[in-house]
Structures are given as structure tokens and as C-alpha cells.
Amino acid sequence: MAKVAVVFWTQGGHTETMANAVAEGAKEKGADVSVLFCSDFNAGMVGDYDAIAFGCPAMGSEVLEEAEFQPLWDDCGSKLGGKKIGLFGSYGWGVGEWMENWKESAGDYGANVVNAVALQEDTIDENVDQCKALGAALA
């Protein structure tokens, strides 16, 4: 049984909705899943999981949240080499450029990105299956 962490930051709840769907998809495939707000996760925990889904909405000019999530991502980076990960998040404007930059960053760290899901906030409910598929891919 795969051990999967779903680590996220949210401000308005959209990315939390996505996180719960990612967790559901992994659980449906038999994974042992932990859903954690980013402040409850640290780089020392990366090795405890077979796969990790990281979730963060686009902020400002299409960047990761800078006070909590970006520092966590940076701290975890050196431990992600070869790790199976997924990325997800919501956005309310723009075109999802932050996700492309985030995938590039994950590749620079040597992570194995199996899936990335970026959903406009008002389309999350109708596209929740994409989040479940991300979770299933990590399980």
C-alpha cells in the first residue's frame, strides 16, 4: 500500500476542495493518505511518503503563496529527487502560468511529476475528477 501525503495551502478554500479530491482519488486506489496543511509538513517528512501531492493556488502575479508555501517548497526541493509527486492548485485570473513555472521548478529538483492540475476557481466542482485522477496516479 502506497503512503501518500497531500500537502496544501489555501486562502479561500478552493485548493482545499481540490486537496480533498486528490486524497479521495488516492484512497480509492488503496493508498494510506495524510492530508496536511503546509504548516504541518516539513522537509524532514518527505522520506516518510512514497508520493506527495503539493497544492497551492496562484497568488499575486501568478506565483506560489510566498509567506508559507514557497518556503516549504524551497526547503523540500533538495529531497524531491526521484520522488513521485503531483501538483495542483486553483486560480481566479491569468492563464495558469504559475503551474508551468512550478512544474519546471519540480523538474529542476529532479522530482518525477506524474500529473499537474490547474483549475480556474469557478470550474473546480465540474472538474473534480481531474483531482481524483491525480490522487489515483500517486497511489
Coordinates of C-alpha atoms in Angstrom, one line a residue:
M1 CA 0.0 0.0 0.0
A2 CA 1.4 3.4 -1.1
K3 CA 1.7 6.1 1.6
V4 CA 0.7 9.4 0.1
A5 CA 0.8 12.9 1.5
V6 CA -1.5 15.7 0.2
V7 CA 0.1 19.0 1.3
F8 CA -1.6 22.2 0.5
W9 CA -2.1 25.9 1.3
T10 CA -5.4 27.7 0.7
Q11 CA -6.9 31.1 1.3
G12 CA -10.4 30.8 0.0
G13 CA -11.0 27.1 0.3
H14 CA -10.7 26.2 -3.4
T15 CA -7.4 24.5 -3.1
E16 CA -8.6 22.6 0.0
T17 CA -11.5 21.3 -2.0
M18 CA -9.0 20.1 -4.6
A19 CA -6.8 18.5 -1.9
N20 CA -9.7 16.5 -0.6
A21 CA -10.5 15.2 -4.0
V22 CA -6.8 14.3 -4.6
A23 CA -6.9 12.4 -1.3
E24 CA -10.2 10.7 -2.3
G25 CA -8.7 9.5 -5.6
A26 CA -5.6 8.1 -3.8
K27 CA -7.7 6.3 -1.2
E28 CA -9.9 4.8 -3.9
K29 CA -6.8 3.1 -5.2
G30 CA -5.9 1.8 -1.7
A31 CA -3.4 4.3 -0.6
D32 CA -2.8 5.3 3.0
V33 CA -3.3 9.1 2.7
S34 CA -2.5 12.0 5.0
V35 CA -4.0 15.4 4.2
L36 CA -1.8 18.2 5.7
F37 CA -1.9 22.0 5.7
C38 CA 1.6 23.1 4.6
S39 CA 2.4 24.4 8.1
D40 CA 2.0 20.8 9.4
F41 CA 4.6 19.4 6.9
N42 CA 8.3 19.9 6.6
A43 CA 11.2 18.7 4.5
G44 CA 12.1 16.0 7.1
M45 CA 8.8 14.3 6.3
V46 CA 9.4 13.9 2.6
G47 CA 11.1 10.5 3.0
D48 CA 8.1 9.2 5.0
Y49 CA 5.9 9.1 1.9
D50 CA 6.0 7.1 -1.3
A51 CA 4.4 10.1 -3.2
I52 CA 3.4 13.6 -2.4
A53 CA 0.8 15.9 -3.9
F54 CA 1.5 19.6 -3.4
G55 CA -1.3 22.1 -3.7
C56 CA -1.2 25.9 -3.8
P57 CA -3.3 28.5 -5.6
A58 CA -1.8 31.1 -7.9
M59 CA -1.1 34.3 -5.9
G60 CA -0.2 37.8 -7.0
S61 CA 1.3 37.8 -10.4
E62 CA 0.9 34.0 -10.8
V63 CA 3.3 32.8 -8.1
L64 CA 3.1 30.4 -5.2
E65 CA 2.0 31.8 -1.9
E66 CA 5.1 33.5 -0.6
A67 CA 4.9 33.5 3.2
E68 CA 4.3 29.8 4.0
F69 CA 4.1 27.7 0.9
Q70 CA 7.1 28.9 -1.1
P71 CA 9.5 28.5 1.8
L72 CA 8.2 24.9 2.4
W73 CA 8.6 24.1 -1.3
D74 CA 12.1 25.5 -1.3
D75 CA 13.0 23.5 1.8
C76 CA 11.6 20.3 0.4
G77 CA 13.3 20.8 -3.0
S78 CA 16.6 19.0 -2.3
K79 CA 14.7 15.9 -1.0
L80 CA 12.4 15.5 -4.1
G81 CA 15.0 13.9 -6.4
G82 CA 13.3 10.8 -7.9
K83 CA 10.2 11.3 -5.7
K84 CA 6.8 10.7 -7.3
I85 CA 4.8 14.0 -6.9
G86 CA 1.7 15.7 -8.2
L87 CA 1.0 19.4 -8.3
F88 CA -2.4 21.1 -8.1
G89 CA -4.0 24.5 -7.5
S90 CA -6.6 27.0 -8.3
Y91 CA -6.5 30.3 -10.0
G92 CA -9.0 33.1 -10.4
W93 CA -7.3 35.1 -13.2
G94 CA -4.5 34.7 -15.6
V95 CA -3.8 31.6 -17.7
G96 CA -2.1 29.2 -15.2
E97 CA 1.5 30.3 -15.8
W98 CA 2.3 29.7 -12.2
M99 CA 1.7 26.0 -12.7
E100 CA 4.1 25.8 -15.7
N101 CA 6.8 27.6 -13.6
W102 CA 6.1 25.2 -10.7
K103 CA 6.4 22.1 -12.9
E104 CA 9.7 23.5 -14.2
S105 CA 10.9 24.0 -10.6
A106 CA 9.9 20.4 -9.7
G107 CA 11.9 19.2 -12.7
D108 CA 14.9 21.2 -11.6
Y109 CA 14.7 19.4 -8.3
G110 CA 14.6 16.0 -10.1
A111 CA 11.1 15.2 -9.0
N112 CA 9.0 12.8 -11.0
V113 CA 5.9 14.9 -11.7
V114 CA 3.2 12.4 -12.6
N115 CA 0.4 14.9 -13.0
A116 CA -0.4 18.6 -12.6
V117 CA -3.9 20.1 -12.3
A118 CA -4.6 23.8 -12.5
L119 CA -8.3 24.7 -12.3
Q120 CA -10.0 28.1 -12.6
E121 CA -11.8 28.6 -9.3
D122 CA -15.3 28.6 -10.8
T123 CA -14.7 25.3 -12.6
I124 CA -13.5 23.1 -9.7
D125 CA -16.7 21.4 -9.0
E126 CA -17.2 20.3 -12.6
N127 CA -13.6 19.2 -12.9
V128 CA -13.1 17.5 -9.6
D129 CA -12.4 14.2 -11.4
Q130 CA -9.1 15.6 -12.6
C131 CA -8.1 16.0 -8.9
K132 CA -9.2 12.4 -8.2
A133 CA -7.1 11.2 -11.2
L134 CA -4.1 13.0 -9.8
G135 CA -4.5 11.2 -6.5
A136 CA -5.0 7.8 -8.2
A137 CA -1.8 8.4 -10.2
L138 CA 0.1 8.8 -7.0
A139 CA -1.3 5.7 -5.3

